[in-house]
Coordinates of C-alpha atoms in Angstrom, one line a residue:
Chain Y
M889 CA 40.4 -25.0 -1.2
P890 CA 41.2 -21.2 -1.1
F891 CA 37.5 -20.8 0.5
R892 CA 35.4 -22.4 3.0
F893 CA 31.6 -22.2 3.1
L894 CA 30.3 -20.5 6.8
D895 CA 27.4 -22.5 7.7
N896 CA 26.4 -20.4 10.8
V897 CA 26.4 -17.0 8.7
A898 CA 23.3 -16.1 6.8
I899 CA 21.2 -19.4 7.2
A900 CA 18.7 -18.3 4.7
D901 CA 21.7 -17.6 2.1
V902 CA 25.3 -18.5 1.6
A903 CA 28.5 -16.8 3.2
F904 CA 32.1 -17.7 2.2
E905 CA 35.1 -16.8 3.2
A906 CA 38.3 -16.5 0.9
R907 CA 41.9 -16.1 1.1
G908 CA 44.7 -15.1 -1.5
R909 CA 48.3 -14.3 -1.1
T910 CA 47.9 -11.5 -3.3
L911 CA 44.6 -9.6 -4.1
P912 CA 44.0 -10.6 -7.4
A913 CA 44.3 -14.0 -5.8
L914 CA 42.0 -13.3 -3.2
F915 CA 39.7 -11.9 -6.3
E916 CA 40.0 -15.1 -8.4
S917 CA 39.1 -16.8 -4.9
C918 CA 35.7 -15.5 -4.3
A919 CA 34.6 -15.6 -8.1
R920 CA 35.8 -19.5 -7.6
A921 CA 33.8 -19.6 -4.9
L922 CA 30.5 -17.5 -5.9
T923 CA 30.7 -20.1 -8.9
E924 CA 30.7 -23.0 -7.0
V925 CA 27.6 -22.3 -5.2
M926 CA 25.9 -21.6 -8.5
V927 CA 27.5 -24.7 -10.2
D928 CA 30.1 -28.1 -9.7
R929 CA 32.8 -26.2 -11.6
R930 CA 34.2 -29.3 -12.3
S931 CA 31.4 -29.7 -14.9
V932 CA 32.0 -26.5 -16.5
R933 CA 34.5 -26.3 -19.7
P934 CA 36.7 -23.3 -20.3
R935 CA 35.4 -22.8 -23.9
K936 CA 34.2 -19.2 -24.0
V937 CA 36.7 -16.5 -22.9
E938 CA 35.6 -13.3 -21.6
R939 CA 37.6 -10.0 -21.0
I940 CA 36.4 -8.0 -17.9
T941 CA 37.5 -4.8 -17.2
L942 CA 35.9 -2.7 -14.2
T943 CA 36.7 0.8 -12.3
S944 CA 35.9 1.2 -8.5
D945 CA 36.4 3.9 -5.8
S946 CA 37.7 1.1 -3.5
T947 CA 39.5 -2.4 -3.4
E948 CA 36.3 -3.3 -1.6
N949 CA 34.1 -1.9 -3.9
L950 CA 35.6 -3.3 -6.9
L951 CA 35.4 -6.8 -5.3
Y952 CA 31.9 -6.4 -4.6
D953 CA 31.3 -5.1 -8.3
F954 CA 33.3 -8.0 -9.7
L955 CA 31.3 -10.4 -8.0
T956 CA 28.2 -8.5 -9.1
D957 CA 29.4 -8.5 -12.9
L958 CA 29.9 -12.4 -12.6
I959 CA 26.1 -12.5 -11.8
I960 CA 24.7 -10.6 -14.2
R961 CA 26.6 -12.1 -17.2
K962 CA 25.0 -15.3 -15.4
D963 CA 21.6 -13.9 -15.8
V964 CA 22.2 -12.0 -18.8
E965 CA 24.2 -13.9 -20.9
S966 CA 23.9 -17.2 -19.3
I967 CA 27.5 -18.0 -19.2
L968 CA 29.2 -19.5 -15.9
F969 CA 33.1 -19.5 -15.8
K970 CA 35.7 -22.5 -14.7
E971 CA 38.9 -20.2 -14.5
F972 CA 39.5 -16.7 -13.7
L973 CA 42.6 -14.8 -14.0
V974 CA 42.4 -11.3 -12.5
S975 CA 45.2 -8.5 -12.7
L976 CA 44.6 -5.5 -10.6
D977 CA 46.3 -1.9 -11.2
K978 CA 48.7 -0.3 -8.1
S979 CA 45.9 1.5 -6.7
G980 CA 43.7 -1.5 -6.4
R981 CA 40.8 0.2 -7.7
K982 CA 41.1 -1.3 -11.6
L983 CA 40.4 -4.5 -12.6
K984 CA 41.2 -7.0 -15.8
C985 CA 40.1 -10.4 -15.6
V986 CA 40.2 -13.0 -18.3
A987 CA 37.2 -15.5 -17.4
R988 CA 36.9 -18.8 -19.3
G989 CA 33.5 -20.8 -19.2
E990 CA 30.6 -21.6 -21.2
L991 CA 27.2 -21.2 -21.9
I992 CA 24.8 -22.9 -19.5
D993 CA 23.9 -26.3 -20.4
R994 CA 21.0 -28.0 -18.1
K995 CA 22.1 -31.4 -19.3
R996 CA 25.4 -31.3 -18.7
H997 CA 26.3 -28.9 -16.0
R998 CA 26.0 -29.6 -12.3
L999 CA 23.8 -26.4 -11.3
R1000 CA 23.2 -25.7 -7.5
N1001 CA 21.7 -22.4 -6.5
D1002 CA 21.0 -19.4 -8.5
V1003 CA 22.6 -16.4 -6.7
K1004 CA 20.8 -12.8 -6.9
A1005 CA 23.3 -10.6 -5.1
V1006 CA 26.0 -9.8 -3.4
T1007 CA 25.1 -8.5 0.2
T1008 CA 27.0 -5.8 2.1
H1009 CA 26.6 -8.2 5.3
L1010 CA 30.2 -8.6 6.9
F1011 CA 31.5 -7.8 3.5
G1012 CA 35.2 -6.7 3.6
I1013 CA 38.9 -7.6 2.7
K1014 CA 41.3 -8.1 5.6
R1015 CA 45.2 -8.2 5.7
S1016 CA 47.0 -10.9 7.1
D1017 CA 50.6 -12.0 7.6
K1018 CA 49.6 -14.7 4.8
G1019 CA 48.1 -12.5 2.6
F1020 CA 44.5 -11.2 2.1
S1021 CA 41.0 -12.7 2.9
A1022 CA 37.5 -11.8 2.5
T1023 CA 33.7 -12.8 4.0
V1024 CA 31.3 -12.2 1.1
V1025 CA 27.7 -13.2 1.4
L1026 CA 25.2 -13.8 -1.3
D1027 CA 21.6 -13.3 -1.3
I1028 CA 20.0 -16.8 -2.5
Chain P
M597 CA 17.4 -16.1 24.8
L598 CA 15.4 -13.2 26.5
S599 CA 17.3 -12.6 29.8
N600 CA 19.2 -9.6 28.5
V601 CA 15.9 -7.9 26.4
A602 CA 14.1 -5.6 28.9
M603 CA 10.7 -6.8 27.4
K604 CA 7.5 -6.3 28.6
Q605 CA 4.5 -8.6 28.1
V606 CA 1.5 -7.0 26.5
S607 CA -0.6 -10.3 25.6
D608 CA 0.5 -14.2 25.8
V609 CA 1.3 -13.5 22.1
L610 CA 2.7 -9.6 22.0
W611 CA 5.8 -8.3 23.7
E612 CA 7.3 -4.6 23.7
I613 CA 10.8 -3.2 24.0
P614 CA 10.4 0.1 25.1
P615 CA 12.9 2.9 23.9
S616 CA 14.8 2.8 26.9
Y617 CA 16.4 -0.6 25.5
K618 CA 19.0 1.2 23.3
P619 CA 20.2 4.7 22.5
G620 CA 18.6 6.4 19.5
M621 CA 15.1 4.3 19.3
R622 CA 12.4 6.6 18.8
V623 CA 9.5 4.3 19.3
P624 CA 8.8 0.9 21.1
A625 CA 9.2 -2.5 18.9
R626 CA 6.7 -4.9 19.2
I627 CA 7.1 -8.7 18.7
Y628 CA 4.2 -11.2 17.6
A629 CA 4.9 -14.7 19.4
N630 CA 4.0 -16.8 22.1
R631 CA 6.5 -18.0 24.2
E632 CA 7.8 -20.6 22.4
L633 CA 8.5 -19.1 19.4
L634 CA 9.9 -16.2 21.3
E635 CA 12.5 -18.0 22.9
A636 CA 13.2 -19.6 20.0
M637 CA 13.7 -16.4 18.2
D638 CA 16.9 -15.5 17.3
R639 CA 18.6 -12.7 19.8
I640 CA 19.3 -11.0 16.6
V641 CA 16.0 -10.2 15.7
F642 CA 15.6 -7.8 19.1
E643 CA 18.6 -6.0 17.8
Q644 CA 17.5 -5.7 14.4
V645 CA 14.1 -4.4 15.3
T646 CA 15.2 -2.1 17.5
N647 CA 17.6 -1.0 15.0
V648 CA 14.8 0.1 12.9
A649 CA 13.0 1.7 16.1
C650 CA 15.8 4.3 15.7
L651 CA 15.6 5.4 11.9
P652 CA 13.8 9.0 11.5
G653 CA 10.1 9.5 10.9
I654 CA 9.1 6.0 12.2
I655 CA 5.5 6.0 13.4
R656 CA 4.1 4.2 16.7
Y657 CA 6.0 1.0 16.8
S658 CA 8.9 -1.0 14.9
Y659 CA 7.2 -4.5 14.5
A660 CA 8.6 -8.4 14.2
M661 CA 6.1 -11.1 13.4
A662 CA 5.6 -14.3 14.5
D663 CA 8.0 -15.7 11.7
A664 CA 10.4 -12.8 12.2
H665 CA 14.1 -13.8 11.5
W666 CA 17.8 -12.5 11.2
G667 CA 17.3 -10.4 7.5
Y668 CA 19.8 -8.0 6.3
G669 CA 19.0 -4.9 8.1
F670 CA 15.7 -5.0 9.1
P671 CA 14.5 -8.3 10.2
I672 CA 12.6 -10.4 7.9
G673 CA 9.0 -10.8 9.0
G674 CA 9.7 -6.5 9.7
V675 CA 6.9 -3.9 9.4
A676 CA 7.6 -0.6 9.7
A677 CA 5.9 2.9 8.7
F678 CA 7.1 6.1 8.3
D679 CA 6.0 9.4 8.0
V680 CA 6.0 10.4 4.1
E681 CA 7.1 13.9 5.1
K682 CA 9.6 13.6 7.6
G683 CA 10.5 9.5 7.5
V684 CA 12.8 7.3 5.1
I685 CA 12.5 4.8 2.9
S686 CA 15.2 1.7 3.1
P687 CA 16.2 -0.7 0.5
G688 CA 16.8 -3.1 3.5
G689 CA 13.6 -2.5 4.9
I690 CA 11.7 -4.4 1.7
G691 CA 14.6 -6.5 0.4
F692 CA 16.6 -8.0 -2.4
D693 CA 13.7 -9.8 -3.9
I694 CA 11.4 -6.5 -4.1
N695 CA 7.7 -7.9 -4.6
C696 CA 8.4 -11.4 -3.8
G697 CA 4.9 -12.3 -3.1
M698 CA 2.3 -15.2 -3.0
R699 CA -0.3 -15.7 -5.7
L700 CA -3.3 -18.3 -5.2
L701 CA -5.4 -19.7 -8.2
R702 CA -8.5 -21.7 -7.5
T703 CA -9.8 -24.5 -9.5
N704 CA -13.4 -26.3 -9.5
L705 CA -11.5 -29.4 -9.4
R706 CA -11.5 -32.1 -6.3
F707 CA -8.5 -33.7 -5.1
G708 CA -10.1 -37.1 -6.5
E709 CA -9.9 -36.0 -10.0
V710 CA -6.5 -34.3 -9.6
K711 CA -4.8 -37.2 -7.7
P712 CA -4.0 -39.3 -10.9
K713 CA -3.1 -36.2 -13.0
V714 CA -0.4 -34.9 -10.7
R715 CA 2.7 -36.6 -12.2
E716 CA 1.6 -35.1 -15.5
L717 CA 0.8 -31.9 -13.9
V718 CA 3.8 -31.0 -12.4
D719 CA 5.9 -32.6 -15.6
L720 CA 4.2 -30.2 -18.1
L721 CA 4.4 -27.7 -15.5
F722 CA 8.1 -28.1 -15.1
Q723 CA 8.2 -27.9 -18.9
L724 CA 6.0 -24.7 -19.3
V725 CA 7.7 -22.5 -16.4
P726 CA 11.4 -22.0 -16.9
A727 CA 13.2 -22.5 -13.6
G728 CA 16.6 -22.9 -11.9
V729 CA 20.0 -21.2 -12.5
G730 CA 20.9 -18.8 -15.3
V731 CA 17.2 -19.9 -16.9
K732 CA 15.7 -17.9 -19.8
G733 CA 12.5 -16.2 -19.8
T734 CA 9.5 -17.2 -22.2
Q735 CA 9.7 -14.1 -24.4
R736 CA 12.3 -11.5 -25.1
F737 CA 11.8 -7.6 -25.8
A738 CA 13.2 -4.8 -26.5
E739 CA 14.0 -2.3 -23.7
T740 CA 11.3 0.3 -24.3
Q741 CA 8.9 -2.8 -24.4
F742 CA 10.3 -3.7 -21.1
E743 CA 10.0 -0.5 -19.6
E744 CA 6.5 -0.4 -20.4
I745 CA 5.8 -4.0 -18.4
T746 CA 7.5 -2.5 -15.5
K747 CA 5.6 0.9 -15.8
W748 CA 2.3 -1.0 -15.8
G749 CA 2.4 -4.4 -14.5
V750 CA -0.6 -6.6 -14.8
K751 CA -2.2 -3.9 -16.6
W752 CA 0.1 -4.4 -19.7
C753 CA -0.6 -7.6 -19.1
A754 CA -4.6 -7.3 -19.8
E755 CA -3.7 -5.4 -22.7
H756 CA -1.5 -8.1 -24.3
D757 CA -3.6 -11.0 -23.7
L758 CA -1.9 -12.4 -21.0
A759 CA -4.5 -11.8 -18.1
W760 CA -8.6 -12.9 -17.6
E761 CA -10.6 -9.9 -17.2
D762 CA -10.9 -10.1 -13.3
D763 CA -7.1 -10.7 -12.7
P764 CA -5.7 -7.7 -12.2
S765 CA -8.9 -6.7 -9.4
H766 CA -7.4 -9.5 -7.6
V767 CA -3.8 -8.6 -7.1
E768 CA -2.4 -6.3 -4.2
E769 CA -2.7 -2.8 -5.7
G770 CA -4.5 -3.9 -8.7
G771 CA -1.1 -5.3 -10.1
Y772 CA 0.7 -2.4 -10.6
I773 CA 2.2 0.5 -8.3
K774 CA 1.8 4.0 -9.3
G775 CA 5.1 6.4 -9.6
A776 CA 7.1 3.6 -11.3
E777 CA 10.1 5.3 -13.4
P778 CA 11.9 2.9 -15.7
S779 CA 14.7 6.2 -16.2
K780 CA 15.9 5.6 -12.5
V781 CA 16.5 1.8 -13.3
S782 CA 20.0 1.0 -14.4
G783 CA 21.0 -0.6 -17.8
Q784 CA 22.1 -3.7 -15.8
A785 CA 19.0 -4.3 -13.9
K786 CA 16.9 -3.9 -17.2
S787 CA 19.2 -6.6 -19.0
R788 CA 18.9 -9.2 -16.2
G789 CA 14.8 -8.3 -16.0
I790 CA 14.6 -9.0 -19.9
S791 CA 16.3 -12.3 -19.9
Q792 CA 14.4 -13.5 -17.1
F793 CA 10.7 -12.5 -17.8
G794 CA 8.2 -15.2 -16.7
T795 CA 10.7 -17.3 -14.8
L796 CA 9.9 -19.1 -11.3
G797 CA 14.1 -18.5 -9.9
S798 CA 15.1 -20.7 -7.6
G799 CA 16.0 -20.5 -4.1
N800 CA 12.4 -21.0 -2.0
H801 CA 10.8 -19.9 -5.2
Y802 CA 7.9 -22.4 -5.9
L803 CA 4.7 -23.4 -7.6
E804 CA 2.6 -25.9 -6.0
I805 CA -0.6 -27.8 -6.7
Q806 CA -2.3 -27.8 -3.1
V807 CA -6.0 -29.1 -1.7
V808 CA -7.7 -27.9 1.1
D809 CA -7.3 -29.9 4.2
P810 CA -10.8 -30.8 5.2
A811 CA -9.7 -31.4 8.9
R812 CA -8.4 -27.6 9.3
H813 CA -11.3 -25.7 6.8
F814 CA -11.8 -23.3 9.5
D815 CA -14.1 -21.2 8.3
P816 CA -16.1 -22.4 5.4
V817 CA -18.3 -19.7 4.9
L818 CA -15.3 -17.2 4.5
A819 CA -13.6 -19.7 2.3
Q820 CA -17.0 -19.6 0.2
H821 CA -16.4 -15.7 -0.5
F822 CA -12.8 -16.6 -1.6
G823 CA -14.2 -19.3 -4.1
I824 CA -13.4 -22.4 -2.1
V825 CA -16.5 -24.0 -2.0
H826 CA -15.3 -27.8 -1.6
E827 CA -13.4 -29.3 1.5
D828 CA -11.0 -31.2 -0.8
Q829 CA -10.7 -28.8 -3.6
V830 CA -7.8 -28.3 -5.6
V831 CA -5.8 -24.7 -5.7
V832 CA -2.3 -23.9 -6.6
M833 CA 0.0 -21.4 -4.9
I834 CA 2.5 -19.7 -6.8
H835 CA 5.9 -17.9 -4.6
C836 CA 8.5 -15.9 -6.6
G837 CA 9.2 -12.4 -7.1
S838 CA 11.3 -9.8 -9.4
R839 CA 14.1 -12.0 -9.8
G840 CA 17.3 -10.5 -11.0
F841 CA 15.9 -7.5 -12.0
G842 CA 14.4 -6.3 -8.1
H843 CA 17.9 -7.8 -7.0
Q844 CA 19.9 -5.4 -9.1
I845 CA 17.9 -2.5 -8.3
A846 CA 18.5 -3.1 -4.3
T847 CA 22.0 -3.7 -5.1
D848 CA 22.4 -0.4 -7.2
Y849 CA 20.3 1.6 -4.8
V850 CA 22.6 0.5 -1.1
R851 CA 25.4 1.9 -3.1
N852 CA 23.6 5.1 -4.2
F853 CA 21.9 5.5 -0.8
E854 CA 25.5 5.3 1.0
G855 CA 26.6 8.3 -1.2
G856 CA 23.8 10.0 -0.2
M857 CA 23.8 9.5 3.5
K858 CA 27.1 10.8 3.9
R859 CA 26.2 13.8 2.4
A860 CA 22.8 14.3 4.3
G861 CA 24.7 12.9 7.6
I862 CA 22.8 10.0 8.3
Q863 CA 24.1 7.4 10.3
V864 CA 22.7 3.8 10.9
R865 CA 23.8 1.1 13.0
D866 CA 24.2 -1.6 10.0
R867 CA 25.3 -0.8 6.7
E868 CA 22.2 -2.7 5.4
L869 CA 20.2 -0.2 7.1
A870 CA 21.1 2.6 4.5
S871 CA 18.1 5.0 4.5
L872 CA 17.4 8.2 2.9
P873 CA 14.3 10.9 3.5
F874 CA 11.1 9.5 1.3
N875 CA 10.7 12.9 0.0
S876 CA 14.8 13.5 -1.0
R877 CA 15.3 12.9 -4.7
E878 CA 17.4 9.7 -4.2
G879 CA 14.4 8.4 -1.8
Q880 CA 12.1 9.3 -4.9
D881 CA 14.4 7.3 -7.5
Y882 CA 14.4 4.7 -5.3
Y883 CA 10.6 4.3 -4.9
G884 CA 10.6 4.9 -8.7
A885 CA 12.6 1.7 -9.4
M886 CA 11.4 -0.3 -6.7
A887 CA 8.0 0.1 -8.0
C888 CA 9.2 -1.0 -11.7
A889 CA 10.3 -4.0 -9.7
A890 CA 7.3 -4.3 -7.7
N891 CA 5.3 -4.1 -11.2
F892 CA 7.7 -6.9 -12.7
A893 CA 6.9 -9.4 -9.8
F894 CA 3.6 -8.8 -10.4
V895 CA 4.1 -9.8 -14.0
N896 CA 6.1 -12.7 -13.5
R897 CA 3.2 -14.1 -11.3
Q898 CA 0.8 -13.4 -13.6
V899 CA 2.7 -15.1 -16.7
I900 CA 3.2 -18.0 -14.7
V901 CA -0.7 -18.0 -13.6
Q902 CA -1.4 -18.3 -17.9
K903 CA 1.1 -21.4 -18.2
I904 CA -0.6 -22.7 -15.0
R905 CA -3.9 -22.5 -16.9
E906 CA -2.6 -23.9 -20.2
A907 CA -1.1 -26.8 -18.6
F908 CA -4.5 -27.7 -16.7
G909 CA -6.0 -27.1 -19.5
R910 CA -4.2 -29.6 -21.6
V911 CA -4.0 -32.2 -18.9
F912 CA -7.9 -32.3 -18.2
H913 CA -8.7 -31.4 -21.8
R914 CA -11.3 -28.6 -20.8
D915 CA -11.0 -24.9 -21.3
P916 CA -9.6 -23.4 -17.9
E917 CA -12.3 -20.7 -17.6
A918 CA -14.5 -24.1 -17.4
L919 CA -12.0 -25.1 -14.5
D920 CA -13.0 -21.8 -12.7
M921 CA -9.1 -21.0 -12.5
H922 CA -9.4 -17.9 -11.4
L923 CA -7.3 -15.7 -9.3
V924 CA -8.2 -16.0 -5.2
Y925 CA -5.5 -13.3 -4.6
D926 CA -1.9 -12.0 -5.3
V927 CA 0.0 -10.6 -2.0
C928 CA 3.1 -8.6 -1.9
H929 CA 5.7 -10.0 1.0
N930 CA 8.4 -7.6 0.2
I931 CA 7.2 -4.1 -0.3
A932 CA 7.2 -0.4 0.5
K933 CA 4.0 1.4 -0.1
V934 CA 2.3 5.0 0.8
E935 CA -0.8 4.0 2.4
R936 CA -3.3 6.1 4.7
H937 CA -4.0 4.4 8.3
T938 CA -6.1 5.8 10.8
Y939 CA -5.0 4.9 14.7
D940 CA -6.3 6.4 18.0
G941 CA -8.5 9.1 16.1
S942 CA -5.5 10.5 13.6
T943 CA -5.0 9.8 10.1
V944 CA -1.6 9.8 8.7
E945 CA 0.1 9.1 5.3
A946 CA 2.7 6.7 5.8
I947 CA 5.3 5.0 3.5
V948 CA 4.7 1.4 5.2
H949 CA 7.7 -1.3 5.0
R950 CA 7.1 -5.0 5.0
K951 CA 9.7 -7.0 4.8
G952 CA 8.8 -10.7 5.0
A953 CA 5.3 -9.4 6.2
T954 CA 2.1 -9.6 4.6
R955 CA -0.7 -6.7 4.1
S956 CA -3.9 -7.8 6.0
F957 CA -6.1 -5.0 5.4
G958 CA -9.6 -5.6 7.5
P959 CA -13.2 -5.5 5.9
G960 CA -14.5 -2.2 4.2
H961 CA -11.0 -1.2 3.1
P962 CA -11.6 0.5 -0.1
D963 CA -8.3 -1.4 -1.7
I964 CA -9.9 -4.8 -1.2
P965 CA -11.9 -5.8 -4.5
P966 CA -15.8 -5.4 -4.2
P967 CA -16.4 -9.4 -4.0
Y968 CA -13.9 -9.5 -0.8
R969 CA -14.6 -6.1 1.1
S970 CA -17.1 -6.7 3.3
V971 CA -15.0 -9.6 4.6
G972 CA -11.2 -8.6 4.4
Q973 CA -8.5 -9.1 2.1
P974 CA -7.0 -12.9 1.5
V975 CA -3.8 -13.5 3.0
I976 CA -1.5 -15.8 1.8
I977 CA 0.9 -17.7 3.4
G978 CA 3.5 -20.3 2.3
G979 CA 4.6 -22.9 4.3
S980 CA 7.6 -25.3 3.5
M981 CA 7.0 -28.1 0.9
E982 CA 6.6 -30.5 3.7
T983 CA 4.3 -28.6 6.2
G984 CA 2.0 -27.2 3.8
S985 CA 0.3 -23.2 3.8
Y986 CA -2.4 -21.2 4.7
L987 CA -5.2 -19.0 3.7
L988 CA -6.1 -16.5 6.0
V989 CA -8.0 -12.7 6.0
G990 CA -7.1 -9.4 7.2
T991 CA -8.9 -7.8 10.0
Q992 CA -9.6 -4.5 11.4
R993 CA -7.4 -5.3 14.3
A994 CA -4.6 -5.5 11.8
M995 CA -5.6 -1.9 10.7
E996 CA -5.6 -0.5 14.2
E997 CA -2.5 -2.4 15.3
T998 CA -0.1 -3.1 12.8
F999 CA -0.6 -0.8 9.9
G1000 CA -3.2 -3.5 8.3
S1001 CA 0.1 -6.0 8.1
T1002 CA 0.4 -9.8 9.4
A1003 CA 3.2 -12.6 9.0
H1004 CA 4.6 -14.2 5.4
G1005 CA 5.3 -17.8 5.8
S1006 CA 7.9 -19.8 8.1
G1007 CA 11.3 -18.9 8.0
R1008 CA 14.3 -21.0 8.4
T1009 CA 15.8 -22.5 11.0
M1010 CA 18.7 -24.6 9.3
S1011 CA 21.5 -23.5 6.9
R1012 CA 21.4 -25.0 3.6
T1013 CA 24.1 -26.7 3.9
A1014 CA 23.4 -28.3 7.0
A1015 CA 19.8 -29.3 5.0
K1016 CA 22.0 -30.7 2.6
K1017 CA 24.0 -32.7 4.9
S1018 CA 21.0 -34.3 6.7
I1019 CA 19.1 -35.4 3.5
R1020 CA 20.0 -36.0 -0.1
G1021 CA 17.5 -34.5 -3.0
H1022 CA 16.9 -37.9 -4.4
D1023 CA 15.6 -39.4 -1.1
L1024 CA 13.8 -36.1 0.0
Q1025 CA 12.0 -36.4 -3.6
K1026 CA 11.1 -40.5 -2.3
K1027 CA 10.1 -39.5 1.0
M1028 CA 7.7 -36.7 -0.2
Q1029 CA 6.4 -38.9 -2.8
E1030 CA 5.2 -41.4 -0.1
K1031 CA 3.6 -38.8 1.5
G1032 CA 1.6 -38.2 -1.6
I1033 CA 3.6 -35.2 -3.0
Y1034 CA 5.0 -35.4 -6.5
V1035 CA 8.0 -32.8 -6.5
K1036 CA 10.1 -32.0 -9.9
A1037 CA 13.4 -30.0 -8.8
A1038 CA 15.5 -27.7 -11.0
T1039 CA 18.3 -29.2 -9.1
M1040 CA 18.6 -32.1 -6.5
D1041 CA 20.7 -30.2 -4.1
G1042 CA 18.3 -26.9 -4.0
L1043 CA 15.5 -29.5 -3.3
A1044 CA 17.5 -30.9 -0.2
E1045 CA 18.0 -27.2 1.0
E1046 CA 14.3 -26.7 1.0
A1047 CA 13.3 -29.8 3.3
G1048 CA 10.4 -29.2 5.5
M1049 CA 12.9 -29.8 8.6
A1050 CA 14.7 -26.7 7.6
Y1051 CA 12.0 -24.6 8.5
K1052 CA 10.2 -23.4 11.6
D1053 CA 6.4 -25.1 12.3
I1054 CA 4.3 -22.9 10.1
S1055 CA 1.6 -23.9 12.4
Q1056 CA 2.6 -22.0 15.1
V1057 CA 3.1 -18.8 13.1
V1058 CA -0.5 -18.8 11.8
E1059 CA -1.9 -19.6 15.2
T1060 CA -0.1 -17.0 16.7
M1061 CA -1.3 -14.2 14.5
D1062 CA -4.8 -15.8 14.5
R1063 CA -4.8 -15.4 18.3
A1064 CA -3.5 -12.0 18.1
G1065 CA -6.1 -10.8 15.8
I1066 CA -4.2 -9.6 13.0
S1067 CA -5.2 -11.9 10.5
K1068 CA -7.8 -14.8 10.9
K1069 CA -7.4 -18.4 9.8
V1070 CA -9.8 -19.4 6.9
V1071 CA -8.3 -22.8 5.4
A1072 CA -5.0 -25.0 5.4
L1073 CA -3.6 -26.1 2.2
R1074 CA -1.7 -29.6 1.7
P1075 CA 0.8 -30.3 -0.9
I1076 CA 0.5 -32.8 -3.7
G1077 CA 2.2 -31.4 -6.2
N1078 CA 5.3 -28.9 -6.5
V1079 CA 7.7 -27.4 -8.7
K1080 CA 10.7 -26.3 -7.4
G1081 CA 13.4 -23.6 -8.9

């Protein structure tokens, strides 16, 4: 798995560390981890396609905004995603994502926690010889 | 835990960390806890409560209540009052779930009458009150209508046949906080709010049918003031907040504040402590937006109460009025409000932040509704699903010591993952049923995460606050049915 949940951080909430060989792969890992908190992704089918375009003032803020965007879509459009294909421009401040998922179906989806916000606690992207990693703490 | 913290014992339930503890502390920090709770308290609470003591304009003390635990920036269970002219406002001092709070509704039913109907009641409540991930609200609104809701809170409900006549006066601040400015709220926050009107949420949010515990009916005379006249009377407790609306406002303003702080040259020890002067443009904008979220949360709890009244009416084939389903009270536990306080002979106007802390105004305060004014404000403290909850009353001592504040609940001691590893949702449901508590949850994983063992012992928290005199016990409430989001 390109992400793991961190048990001893923010015990009332959920924290994870995600990895990616490239920045787009890191963004995709983070999106998958976020989704896994809300639903068992295996129960979601890739039936609806949404195209997400975002711009921010830094790569870290772009990741924060991307995850927040997915939370807003869950609340406003009742959509959860199974797959994400992310591309970033050279500056790392512009994102395009093709996300595939479907509307929430309480009978079929194995739903978990309702994530309400991404926090800035420990939030950040680190570079390593294997690529990139990010720590994210979600408010439940 | 305490060995490295220079802490002075003020009493057996009150401790003080002096400003010499770390550079930049403007006031001492005070922690309400008995020795056992203090020993068990996460060390980071001491760092967080002293970080808060460094913020500009803080008055008297930075407080941590007996249920204090780690939070973003401020500890949960934290109270801090800032001078309205020289002090700051901080989204981290309020929490993401703005005006998360507790509401207690009474009935005139006795345990024996409700016991055979608990399953039917819980199943119907589960059907009537939307709960869980991405759930849609009970009504849809145009943006302009939604703005009216956030501006007027429970007053809006009263005008739209969603409240009984005496409901607004039995809610903190009358169910609406003045100064709400919908124009200061982002479109994204509004979209989230519109879609979640009247929803319970998930995490630790619940609605619970409870019965007064006859063995822990501490003050029957005071209980009578609050409409609790029988030793086994049934009541309903609601714990929820402003849902995605409040969270989005907090998210938006933590980012906005970072820019404002750079411009104002304010530095803080933790990104989540983002703060700006209360009387600055950004500070006032946040307050206007926060008040919208607070009002939305009041409305959310009100709409849920109407559904509870409907459910009881349907199950007992009686008018909810005939079941005497009046509000005992509604308290905020994530909020900042402008309040006047008098201590040591001087009166101050302060922006009082309570994050995971409850207002606890004592007898005679004009903000308490007339039926309760002579005895003090009801304080509602929610425990875990298994351990039960408490009704307390505010005190004059809280007015003198803590800007009229006390604790809010129990606080987790075990992570969500660890709780899920320890017990399966279905097993917990069965175990609770054996104890006489019928639970219906939106998800079984979510239920396991809220197991009683994952929380601090609420009784210790309540005993400490009672002993400290900043709230006094009235009755303990034992759960018999629970709907969990």
